[in-house]
Every structure is written in C-alpha cells, then in structure tokens.
Coordinates of C-alpha atoms in Angstrom, one line a residue:
M1 CA 9.7 11.7 22.0
A2 CA 11.0 9.1 24.4
S3 CA 14.4 7.5 23.7
L4 CA 14.4 3.7 23.1
G5 CA 16.3 3.1 26.2
S6 CA 13.8 5.0 28.4
I7 CA 10.8 2.9 27.2
P8 CA 10.0 0.0 29.6
L9 CA 9.8 -3.4 28.1
L10 CA 6.3 -4.7 27.4
R11 CA 5.7 -8.5 27.6
V12 CA 2.9 -9.9 25.5
V13 CA 1.4 -13.3 26.1
I14 CA -1.1 -15.1 23.8
G15 CA -2.5 -18.6 24.0
S16 CA -4.7 -20.1 26.7
S17 CA -2.8 -23.3 27.3
P18 CA 0.9 -24.2 27.8
A19 CA 0.9 -26.0 24.5
D20 CA -0.1 -22.9 22.4
R21 CA 1.3 -20.1 24.6
R22 CA 3.6 -17.6 22.9
D23 CA 5.6 -14.8 24.6
F24 CA 6.8 -11.6 23.0
V25 CA 8.8 -8.7 24.3
F26 CA 8.7 -5.2 22.8
R27 CA 10.2 -1.8 23.3
Q28 CA 8.9 -0.4 20.1
P29 CA 5.3 0.0 18.7
F30 CA 3.8 -3.1 17.2
R31 CA 0.5 -4.5 15.7
I32 CA -1.7 -7.5 16.6
G33 CA -3.7 -9.2 13.9
R34 CA -4.3 -12.0 11.5
A35 CA -2.0 -10.6 8.8
R36 CA 1.4 -12.3 8.4
D37 CA 3.3 -9.0 8.7
C38 CA 1.8 -8.2 12.2
E39 CA 4.5 -8.4 14.9
V40 CA 2.0 -10.5 17.0
P41 CA 0.2 -12.7 14.5
I42 CA -2.9 -14.6 15.7
Q43 CA -4.9 -16.9 13.4
N44 CA -8.5 -16.6 14.6
E45 CA -11.8 -16.0 12.8
F46 CA -12.8 -13.2 15.1
I47 CA -9.5 -11.3 14.5
S48 CA -9.1 -8.7 11.8
R49 CA -5.9 -8.5 9.6
A50 CA -4.6 -5.6 11.6
H51 CA -6.9 -5.8 14.7
A52 CA -5.0 -3.6 17.2
A53 CA -2.0 -1.3 17.5
V54 CA 0.2 -0.9 20.6
T55 CA 2.2 2.3 21.0
F56 CA 4.2 4.2 23.7
R57 CA 3.3 7.8 24.5
D58 CA 2.9 10.1 27.4
G59 CA 5.1 7.9 29.5
Q60 CA 3.1 4.7 29.2
W61 CA 2.0 1.9 26.8
W62 CA -1.4 2.1 25.0
V63 CA -3.4 -0.5 23.1
R64 CA -5.8 0.8 20.4
D65 CA -8.5 -0.8 18.2
N66 CA -7.3 -0.5 14.6
G67 CA -10.8 -0.2 13.1
S68 CA -11.6 -3.9 13.5
V69 CA -15.0 -5.5 12.8
N70 CA -15.3 -7.3 16.1
G71 CA -13.7 -4.7 18.4
L72 CA -11.5 -4.6 21.5
F73 CA -12.8 -5.6 24.9
V74 CA -11.6 -4.9 28.5
D75 CA -13.7 -6.4 31.3
D76 CA -16.4 -7.2 28.7
Q77 CA -16.7 -3.5 27.8
R78 CA -15.8 -2.5 24.2
V79 CA -13.1 0.2 24.1
T80 CA -11.4 2.2 21.4
E81 CA -8.2 2.7 23.3
T82 CA -6.9 1.9 26.8
P83 CA -3.6 2.4 28.7
I84 CA -1.5 -0.4 30.0
A85 CA -0.5 0.6 33.5
T86 CA 1.3 -2.6 34.8
K87 CA -0.9 -5.6 33.7
L88 CA -3.9 -5.7 31.4
A89 CA -6.0 -8.5 29.7
V90 CA -7.6 -7.5 26.4
R91 CA -10.0 -9.6 24.4
L92 CA -10.0 -9.4 20.6
G93 CA -13.7 -9.5 19.8
V94 CA -16.4 -10.5 22.2
H95 CA -15.8 -14.2 21.4
G96 CA -12.2 -13.9 20.4
P97 CA -8.9 -14.8 22.2
F98 CA -7.3 -12.9 25.1
V99 CA -4.0 -11.1 24.9
W100 CA -2.2 -10.4 28.2
F101 CA 0.2 -7.4 28.6
Q102 CA 2.7 -6.8 31.4
V103 CA 5.0 -3.8 31.7
E104 CA 8.3 -4.9 33.1
A105 CA 10.1 -2.7 35.6
P106 CA 13.3 -1.2 34.2
P107 CA 16.4 -3.1 35.4
A108 CA 18.5 -1.5 38.2
P109 CA 21.6 0.3 37.0
P110 CA 24.7 -1.8 37.4
A111 CA 26.9 -1.1 40.4
E112 CA 30.1 0.9 39.8
P113 CA 32.9 -1.7 39.7
E114 CA 35.7 -1.4 42.2
P115 CA 39.0 0.0 40.7
T116 CA 41.5 -2.8 40.0
P117 CA 45.0 -2.1 41.2
V118 CA 47.5 -1.9 38.4
A119 CA 50.3 -4.4 38.7
S120 CA 53.7 -2.9 38.7
T121 CA 54.6 -5.0 35.6
R122 CA 52.2 -3.1 33.3
P123 CA 53.6 -0.6 30.8
D124 CA 53.8 3.0 32.0
P125 CA 51.0 4.9 30.2
N126 CA 53.1 8.0 30.3
R127 CA 55.9 6.3 28.4
T128 CA 53.3 4.9 25.8
E129 CA 52.0 8.4 25.2
A130 CA 55.5 9.7 24.8
V131 CA 56.3 7.0 22.1
V132 CA 53.0 7.8 20.2
A133 CA 53.8 11.5 20.3
K134 CA 57.3 10.9 19.1
Y135 CA 56.5 8.9 16.0
F136 CA 53.0 9.8 15.1
G137 CA 52.0 13.1 16.9
D138 CA 52.0 16.7 15.9
R139 CA 55.8 16.9 16.0
A140 CA 56.2 13.9 13.6
D141 CA 57.7 16.3 11.0
D142 CA 60.6 17.4 13.2
E143 CA 63.6 16.8 11.0
S144 CA 65.9 16.8 14.0
A145 CA 64.9 13.2 14.9
G146 CA 67.1 10.3 14.1
E147 CA 67.1 8.3 10.8
H148 CA 65.2 5.3 12.3
T149 CA 62.6 7.6 13.8
M150 CA 62.1 9.5 10.5
L151 CA 61.8 6.2 8.6
L152 CA 59.0 5.0 10.8
R153 CA 57.3 8.4 10.5
R154 CA 57.4 8.3 6.7
A155 CA 56.1 4.7 6.6
Y156 CA 53.2 5.6 8.8
R157 CA 52.2 8.6 6.7
Q158 CA 52.2 6.5 3.5
V159 CA 50.1 3.8 5.1
R160 CA 47.6 6.4 6.5
T161 CA 47.3 8.1 3.1
K162 CA 46.6 4.8 1.3
Q163 CA 44.0 3.9 3.9
R164 CA 42.2 7.2 3.6
R165 CA 42.1 6.9 -0.2
R166 CA 40.9 3.3 -0.1
Y167 CA 38.3 3.7 2.6
G168 CA 37.2 7.0 1.1
W169 CA 36.3 5.2 -2.1
V170 CA 34.6 2.3 -0.2
I171 CA 32.5 4.7 1.8
A172 CA 31.6 6.7 -1.3
A173 CA 30.6 3.6 -3.2
L174 CA 28.5 2.3 -0.3
G175 CA 26.7 5.7 -0.1
V176 CA 26.0 5.6 -3.9
L177 CA 24.8 2.0 -3.6
A178 CA 22.5 2.8 -0.6
L179 CA 21.1 5.8 -2.5
G180 CA 20.5 3.7 -5.6
I181 CA 18.7 1.0 -3.6
A182 CA 16.6 3.5 -1.8
G183 CA 15.7 5.3 -5.0
F184 CA 14.9 2.1 -6.8
A185 CA 12.7 0.9 -3.9
A186 CA 10.9 4.3 -3.9
Y187 CA 10.5 4.1 -7.6
Q188 CA 9.0 0.6 -7.4
Y189 CA 6.6 1.6 -4.6
Q190 CA 5.5 4.7 -6.6
Q191 CA 5.0 2.6 -9.7
A192 CA 3.0 0.0 -7.8
R193 CA 0.8 2.7 -6.4
Q194 CA 0.2 4.3 -9.8
Q195 CA -0.6 0.9 -11.3
K196 CA -3.0 0.0 -8.5
A197 CA -4.8 3.4 -9.0
M198 CA -5.0 2.9 -12.7
A199 CA -6.3 -0.6 -12.3
Q200 CA -9.0 0.7 -10.0
D201 CA -9.9 3.4 -12.5
I202 CA -10.4 0.8 -15.2
F203 CA -12.4 -1.4 -12.9
Y204 CA -14.9 1.3 -11.9
A205 CA -15.1 2.5 -15.5
M206 CA -16.2 -1.1 -16.3
K207 CA -18.8 -0.8 -13.6
S208 CA -20.2 2.4 -15.1
L209 CA -20.2 0.8 -18.5
D210 CA -22.1 -2.2 -17.1
V211 CA -24.8 0.2 -15.9
D212 CA -25.0 1.8 -19.4
I213 CA -25.2 -1.6 -21.0
A214 CA -28.0 -2.7 -18.7
G215 CA -29.9 0.5 -19.5
L216 CA -29.3 0.1 -23.2
E217 CA -30.5 -3.5 -23.2
K218 CA -33.8 -2.3 -21.9
L219 CA -34.1 0.3 -24.7
V220 CA -33.1 -2.3 -27.4
L221 CA -35.8 -4.7 -26.1
A222 CA -38.4 -2.0 -25.9
S223 CA -37.6 -0.6 -29.4
G224 CA -37.5 -4.0 -31.1
G225 CA -33.7 -4.0 -31.8
A226 CA -32.8 -0.4 -32.4
G227 CA -29.5 0.4 -30.8
A228 CA -28.2 -3.2 -31.0
D229 CA -25.0 -2.1 -32.9
Q230 CA -24.2 0.5 -30.2
M231 CA -24.7 -2.2 -27.5
K232 CA -22.4 -4.5 -29.4
R233 CA -19.7 -1.7 -29.4
Y234 CA -20.2 -1.2 -25.7
R235 CA -19.7 -4.9 -24.9
E236 CA -16.5 -5.0 -27.0
R237 CA -15.2 -2.0 -25.2
R238 CA -16.1 -3.7 -21.9
R239 CA -14.1 -6.8 -22.9
E240 CA -11.1 -4.7 -23.8
M241 CA -11.2 -2.9 -20.5
E242 CA -11.4 -6.3 -18.7
R243 CA -8.4 -7.5 -20.5
S244 CA -6.5 -4.4 -19.5
Y245 CA -7.6 -4.8 -15.9
D246 CA -6.4 -8.4 -15.8
R247 CA -3.0 -7.3 -17.1
F248 CA -2.7 -4.9 -14.2
L249 CA -3.7 -7.6 -11.7
A250 CA -0.9 -9.9 -13.2
T251 CA 1.6 -7.1 -12.9
L252 CA 0.6 -6.3 -9.3
H253 CA 0.7 -10.1 -8.4
V254 CA -2.7 -9.8 -6.8
Y255 CA -3.3 -13.5 -7.4
D256 CA 0.0 -14.5 -5.9
P257 CA 1.1 -18.2 -6.5
Q258 CA 1.7 -18.6 -2.8
M259 CA -1.9 -17.4 -2.0
K260 CA -4.1 -20.0 -0.2
E261 CA -6.9 -21.4 -2.4
P262 CA -9.7 -20.1 -0.2
E263 CA -8.4 -16.6 -0.4
R264 CA -8.1 -16.9 -4.2
L265 CA -11.7 -18.1 -4.4
L266 CA -12.9 -15.2 -2.3
L267 CA -11.2 -12.7 -4.6
R268 CA -12.7 -14.4 -7.6
I269 CA -16.3 -14.3 -6.1
A270 CA -15.9 -10.7 -5.1
R271 CA -14.9 -9.9 -8.7
V272 CA -17.8 -12.0 -10.1
F273 CA -20.3 -10.0 -8.0
G274 CA -18.8 -6.7 -9.2
E275 CA -16.5 -5.7 -6.4
C276 CA -12.9 -4.7 -7.0
E277 CA -10.2 -7.1 -5.6
L278 CA -7.9 -4.1 -5.0
A279 CA -10.4 -2.2 -2.8
M280 CA -11.5 -5.1 -0.6
P281 CA -11.7 -4.1 3.1
A282 CA -9.2 -5.9 5.4
D283 CA -12.0 -7.5 7.5
F284 CA -14.1 -8.7 4.6
A285 CA -12.2 -12.0 4.1
A286 CA -12.4 -12.9 7.8
E287 CA -16.2 -12.1 7.9
V288 CA -16.8 -14.3 4.9
E289 CA -14.7 -17.1 6.5
S290 CA -16.9 -17.0 9.6
Y291 CA -20.0 -17.6 7.4
I292 CA -18.3 -20.4 5.5
K293 CA -17.9 -22.1 8.9
R294 CA -21.6 -21.6 9.6
W295 CA -22.4 -23.5 6.3
Q296 CA -19.9 -26.2 7.2
S297 CA -21.4 -26.7 10.7
S298 CA -24.8 -27.5 9.3
G299 CA -26.1 -30.0 6.7
R300 CA -28.1 -27.3 4.9
F301 CA -25.6 -26.5 2.1
A302 CA -25.2 -30.2 1.1
R303 CA -28.9 -30.9 1.3
A304 CA -29.9 -27.9 -0.9
V305 CA -27.2 -28.6 -3.5
R306 CA -28.3 -32.2 -3.8
I307 CA -32.0 -31.1 -4.2
A308 CA -30.9 -28.8 -7.0
A309 CA -28.9 -31.5 -8.6
D310 CA -31.6 -34.2 -8.3
K311 CA -34.3 -31.9 -9.8
G312 CA -32.1 -30.3 -12.5
Y313 CA -32.4 -26.8 -11.1
A314 CA -28.8 -25.7 -11.4
T315 CA -28.6 -25.8 -15.2
T316 CA -31.9 -24.0 -15.8
I317 CA -31.2 -21.3 -13.2
A318 CA -27.7 -20.6 -14.4
E319 CA -28.7 -20.5 -18.1
E320 CA -31.5 -18.0 -17.3
L321 CA -29.2 -15.8 -15.3
L322 CA -26.5 -15.8 -18.0
A323 CA -29.2 -15.0 -20.6
H324 CA -29.7 -11.7 -18.7
G325 CA -26.0 -11.0 -18.4
L326 CA -26.0 -11.9 -14.7
P327 CA -23.4 -14.0 -12.7
P328 CA -24.7 -17.6 -12.5
Q329 CA -23.6 -17.5 -8.9
F330 CA -26.9 -15.8 -8.1
F331 CA -28.0 -19.5 -8.0
Y332 CA -27.0 -19.3 -4.3
L333 CA -29.5 -16.5 -3.7
A334 CA -32.3 -19.0 -4.3
M335 CA -30.6 -21.4 -1.9
Q336 CA -30.6 -18.7 0.8
E337 CA -34.2 -17.8 0.1
S338 CA -35.7 -21.3 0.1
D339 CA -33.1 -24.1 0.0
F340 CA -34.5 -24.7 -3.5
D341 CA -37.9 -25.6 -2.2
A342 CA -40.3 -24.6 -5.0
F343 CA -43.3 -24.8 -2.6
A344 CA -41.9 -22.7 0.2
S345 CA -44.1 -20.1 1.9
G346 CA -42.7 -17.4 4.1
P347 CA -44.3 -15.8 7.2
P348 CA -47.1 -13.3 6.8
T349 CA -45.9 -9.7 6.4
Y350 CA -47.5 -6.4 5.7
K351 CA -46.5 -7.0 2.1
G352 CA -48.2 -10.4 2.0
I353 CA -46.8 -13.9 2.0
A354 CA -43.7 -14.6 0.0
K355 CA -43.9 -17.9 -2.0
G356 CA -41.8 -20.1 -4.2
M357 CA -38.1 -20.9 -4.7
W358 CA -37.3 -17.2 -5.1
Q359 CA -39.8 -16.0 -2.4
F360 CA -41.6 -13.4 -4.4
I361 CA -44.1 -11.2 -2.5
P362 CA -47.4 -10.7 -4.3
E363 CA -46.5 -7.1 -5.4
T364 CA -43.3 -8.2 -7.0
A365 CA -44.9 -11.3 -8.6
V366 CA -47.6 -9.1 -10.3
K367 CA -44.9 -6.6 -11.4
Y368 CA -43.1 -9.4 -13.2
E369 CA -46.3 -11.0 -14.7
L370 CA -46.7 -13.9 -12.4
K371 CA -50.3 -15.0 -11.7
L372 CA -51.3 -15.2 -8.1
G373 CA -53.4 -18.1 -6.9
P374 CA -56.6 -18.3 -4.9
L375 CA -54.6 -19.2 -1.7
V376 CA -52.5 -16.0 -2.0
D377 CA -53.3 -15.0 1.6
L378 CA -52.6 -18.5 3.1
R379 CA -49.3 -20.0 4.1
R380 CA -49.9 -23.0 1.9
P381 CA -48.7 -24.3 -1.4
D382 CA -51.0 -23.2 -4.2
P383 CA -50.9 -25.0 -7.5
G384 CA -52.7 -22.0 -9.1
D385 CA -49.9 -19.6 -8.1
D386 CA -47.1 -19.1 -10.7
R387 CA -44.6 -18.6 -7.9
H388 CA -44.8 -22.3 -7.2
H389 CA -43.8 -23.0 -10.8
W390 CA -40.1 -22.7 -10.3
E391 CA -39.2 -22.2 -14.0
R392 CA -41.6 -19.3 -14.3
E393 CA -40.5 -17.7 -11.1
T394 CA -36.8 -18.2 -12.1
R395 CA -37.4 -16.2 -15.3
A396 CA -39.1 -13.5 -13.3
A397 CA -36.3 -13.5 -10.7
A398 CA -33.7 -13.0 -13.4
R399 CA -35.5 -10.0 -14.8
Y400 CA -35.9 -8.6 -11.3
L401 CA -32.2 -9.0 -10.5
K402 CA -31.3 -7.4 -13.9
D403 CA -33.5 -4.4 -13.0
L404 CA -31.8 -4.0 -9.7
Y405 CA -28.4 -4.2 -11.4
S406 CA -29.2 -1.3 -13.7
S407 CA -30.6 0.8 -10.8
D408 CA -28.5 2.9 -8.5
A409 CA -27.0 -0.3 -7.2
Q410 CA -24.6 0.3 -10.1
A411 CA -23.9 -3.3 -11.0
S412 CA -22.8 -4.3 -7.4
G413 CA -24.0 -7.8 -6.8
L414 CA -23.8 -7.3 -3.0
L415 CA -26.0 -4.2 -3.2
V416 CA -28.4 -6.2 -5.4
M417 CA -28.6 -8.9 -2.8
A418 CA -29.3 -6.3 0.0
S419 CA -32.0 -4.7 -2.2
Y420 CA -33.6 -8.1 -2.9
N421 CA -33.8 -9.0 0.8
W422 CA -34.6 -5.7 2.5
G423 CA -36.4 -4.1 -0.5
E424 CA -35.1 -1.7 -3.1
R425 CA -37.3 1.1 -1.7
R426 CA -35.3 0.9 1.5
V427 CA -31.8 0.3 0.1
I428 CA -31.8 2.5 -3.0
P429 CA -32.4 5.8 -1.1
L430 CA -29.4 4.9 1.2
I431 CA -27.3 4.2 -1.9
Q432 CA -28.4 7.5 -3.5
S433 CA -27.1 9.4 -0.5
L434 CA -23.6 8.1 -1.2
P435 CA -21.3 9.9 -3.6
A436 CA -22.2 9.2 -7.3
N437 CA -18.7 7.8 -8.0
P438 CA -18.9 4.0 -8.4
R439 CA -15.9 3.8 -6.1
E440 CA -18.1 5.0 -3.3
R441 CA -21.2 2.9 -4.2
N442 CA -20.6 -0.6 -3.0
Y443 CA -21.8 -2.8 -0.1
W444 CA -18.7 -2.0 1.9
K445 CA -19.3 1.7 1.8
L446 CA -23.0 1.2 2.6
L447 CA -22.1 -0.8 5.7
A448 CA -19.5 1.8 6.8
T449 CA -22.1 4.5 6.5
Y450 CA -25.4 2.9 7.5
R451 CA -24.5 -0.2 9.5
D452 CA -26.9 0.9 12.3
K453 CA -29.8 1.1 9.9
I454 CA -29.2 -2.2 8.0
P455 CA -31.1 -5.1 9.6
Q456 CA -28.9 -8.0 10.9
E457 CA -31.1 -10.3 8.7
T458 CA -29.9 -8.4 5.6
Y459 CA -26.3 -8.3 6.8
D460 CA -26.4 -12.1 7.3
Y461 CA -28.2 -12.7 4.0
V462 CA -25.5 -11.1 1.9
F463 CA -22.6 -12.8 3.7
Y464 CA -24.4 -16.2 3.6
I465 CA -24.7 -15.9 -0.2
V466 CA -21.1 -14.8 -0.8
A467 CA -19.8 -17.6 1.5
A468 CA -22.0 -20.1 -0.3
A469 CA -20.7 -19.0 -3.7
V470 CA -17.1 -19.3 -2.4
I471 CA -17.7 -22.9 -1.2
G472 CA -19.5 -23.7 -4.5
E473 CA -16.4 -23.0 -6.5
N474 CA -14.7 -26.0 -4.9
P475 CA -16.9 -27.8 -2.3
R476 CA -14.4 -30.5 -1.7
L477 CA -11.8 -27.9 -0.5
F478 CA -14.3 -27.1 2.3
G479 CA -15.1 -30.6 3.3
F480 CA -18.1 -31.5 1.1
D481 CA -18.2 -34.7 -0.9
F482 CA -19.5 -33.2 -4.2
D483 CA -18.2 -31.0 -7.0
N484 CA -19.1 -27.5 -8.1
P485 CA -22.8 -27.5 -9.0
L486 CA -22.1 -24.9 -11.6
G487 CA -18.9 -26.6 -12.8
Y488 CA -20.5 -27.6 -16.1
L489 CA -20.2 -23.9 -17.2
E490 CA -16.4 -24.2 -17.2
K491 CA -16.6 -27.0 -19.8
K492 CA -18.8 -25.0 -22.2

C-alpha cells in the first residue's frame, strides 16, 4: 500500500462558472455525490447520493461509478471505472454536471541548507554534555561528588519519579477513556444495526399479513361472512405490528426533525404504497425528484386536480379505495391514466381500445362486470359503455387493484402500478422468479433484476404516480396554489 506521502495530490474542480466554481485537493480516497457526507457534495437531480468513488491504487488515481442510476461518462461514453493519468473530465450522468480532475506533480525536494558557521560565543557542546553527564547521567549515583552536586542529583530524581507517576496515571486514564468511547460507539452502532434489522423484520411480516388479510377477505365475501372473526384478529395483529414498527422508526430517528419536508413526504408515500423506509435505495429519492420537476414544468397536474375537485371525483374515488383497504393515493393512478377524463379513449391495441377514467381494456371490463357498448371497437365516447360511467368504473378499478394487491405483488403498491400498466400476465411471472421472501419482492428488486425487460412507459408510469402522490401531500410546497385534494381524509 502506498504511503500517504508518496500519493500525488489530486485537484478536483466542480462548477461551470467562476461564481459557482469549487476546488478540492485530496491525497486520500473520497466520494462524489449528493449526500451531505460525501467529500465532494454536489446538489443536482442527475446525481446519486454516492455517485462515484475516487481511489489511489497501482500507482495512479482512479474514478469509479458507485452503482449510480445515471452513470459515469467520459467523452460521451459510459464507463464503470477509468484511470486519471494527468487530467480528466468526467460527466455525472448523460445530462449531469462535469467534474474536472488534475494530478499535481509532486513538489521538488528542498535543497540542503548550507551549514551555518558557529559563532565563537556559543556554548561548547562538549562542556554541555559533560554537565548533563555529571548531574543526570549514568554516574549520577557516584557518592564521591560534592554536596552541591549530590543535592541537585537527588532533587532531579524526585522530580522525575513524580512526573513518571503523574503522567503514567494520565496516560492510563486516557487509554481507558479511549477504550470506553470506542466500546460505547461500537455498542451503539451494533444496537442500531440490530434495531434496523428488527424493524425491517416487522415491516415485512406486516406485508405478509397484508397478503393473508387480502386473501381472507375474498373468502369471507364468498362465504357470506364465515371467517370474519379471524380476519378481525388478523387486522388487530396488523395494527399492533405497525405500532411496534413506528416505535423502532422513532428510536432510529428515521424521520429526523432536521429532515427537509420533501424528503419526509417521499418516505411517507413509500410507506403508504407498501415499501419499507429503511430499505429505500439511495437513488430512489433523486429519481422521484426528477419526476416531480416534470409535473412542475407542465400544467397537467394542476388541470387534472381542478377537474377532480370541480366534478367531485376525489371524495368518491378515495372512499371506494379505502372501502377495499387500499391507499387513497391510488387516486393519482387515475390521473396518470386519463387526467380524470371520464370519456377518454386510448389508442387501438391488440387487446382492444381502453376507455374511461381508469382506461379499462375490454377484457378487464368484462372480468369486472362492466358492460361494453356498441362502439367498443371505435375510438369514440360511447354512452352505452359502462367504462364511461366513472363511478361504475371506479368501483371496478378498486376491485381490480385489490386483486393485484393479493397476488404475487405481495401488497407492494409500486408492483401493483406496474402490473396495472404493463399487464399482470407480464409482470407477475417476473415477480414469481424473485425469491419468495417479501424483502426480495418489491419494485426496486424488480428493476434491479429486469430493468432491460421493463418498458420505459411502465418505468415512467410508476414514477409519475409516486411523484404525483408526493406533491399531492402538500401541493403548495411544490409551487401549486391549492391544497391536498385528499386532505379531507385527515379531518375525518
């Protein structure tokens, strides 16, 4: 391993103008990213929390992609890792900022100073050594010395003995203190890890119970009420588990008081849609933020919410979703499908034409007892088609979402969205190929394993809905001039 002194200095420059330029100099490994604890922090929507790592090995500096979403680019080519010979420009993401590196040449060794002549007035070093040896050297116990010399020798020995005792205790105390601090820090770290693991265990046990409850609800409905007592016990157990999980979150300070409100809202929405706050990927927040900006850059979000408010859609949709034990935030799925246009008609597909606010294809409409109209094969509103009666289609949509929840999607709202958009016959087999443990069956794991198979439309679809739900919690925080369209639920 190279010694610190043998590693050449690496200068790092960020910022494209003199006003925002920042310079850093390193001789040790460091990280570049959006997280506050990165040595080179950059706030940019295309940058991951820990986007890149820079290390020194084999005699030169290297910059490595740290598993980011948007990647690392050199000369417009995506790279996993690249050496820094003398100068290098790297782009964080295809549309992200540049970072410039320059290896600085080691400074020349200082010239040997010329010897300075010793003035004749300086004390003779030989005489000084003789005095030290006489009073404090190996022969300091020679009793043949004079009384004055012996007095100085005894005084020196007493002072030296006292100092050894005093500093010995000080050093020992500092050692014990350092060991205690290190031990306490290690204990706290271990405790935090154990608590985090236990909290995740509880969360995923809740997810498994959600699936059981969804399946039991079907049986209770089919049997005319048999099993209702057992379902009641399951729900009470679910509430107890959620209370325990919330206590763990409070102990771990997951919702830190210093946390910015958009981050807090994102954690809340992830939880609402059945994803664990403690297992959220580092890049997820940045990706949702980029879709929030897309909503902000168009008038679509405001127009759709106003349509829903003017026509009274929000209350009916939310109540229907809640009646099926679903998050009311699936309200934003209808927004993504149709902008709350009850007479919307989609493009022709091999499955037919999707129609209505929830964009049911004919096959799904028939499955959930919606009557198709005579214009089923035409891209036109059809008064005789139940899909254009938004209340009927909303009831069918809630049942459909509930069925997806109780499938192999395992109560993951994000997997439910993907299944709704791309079709459960495509998504469910991919989910089934993942480990059966609920920890391994979520949208993030699906993306990590099958990103090349999932259409960009479905990827965008899920993130648009999550971003809309985050904005909807507090629209004014994101620059909109209206309140939460589902805010009335908090007053109930």
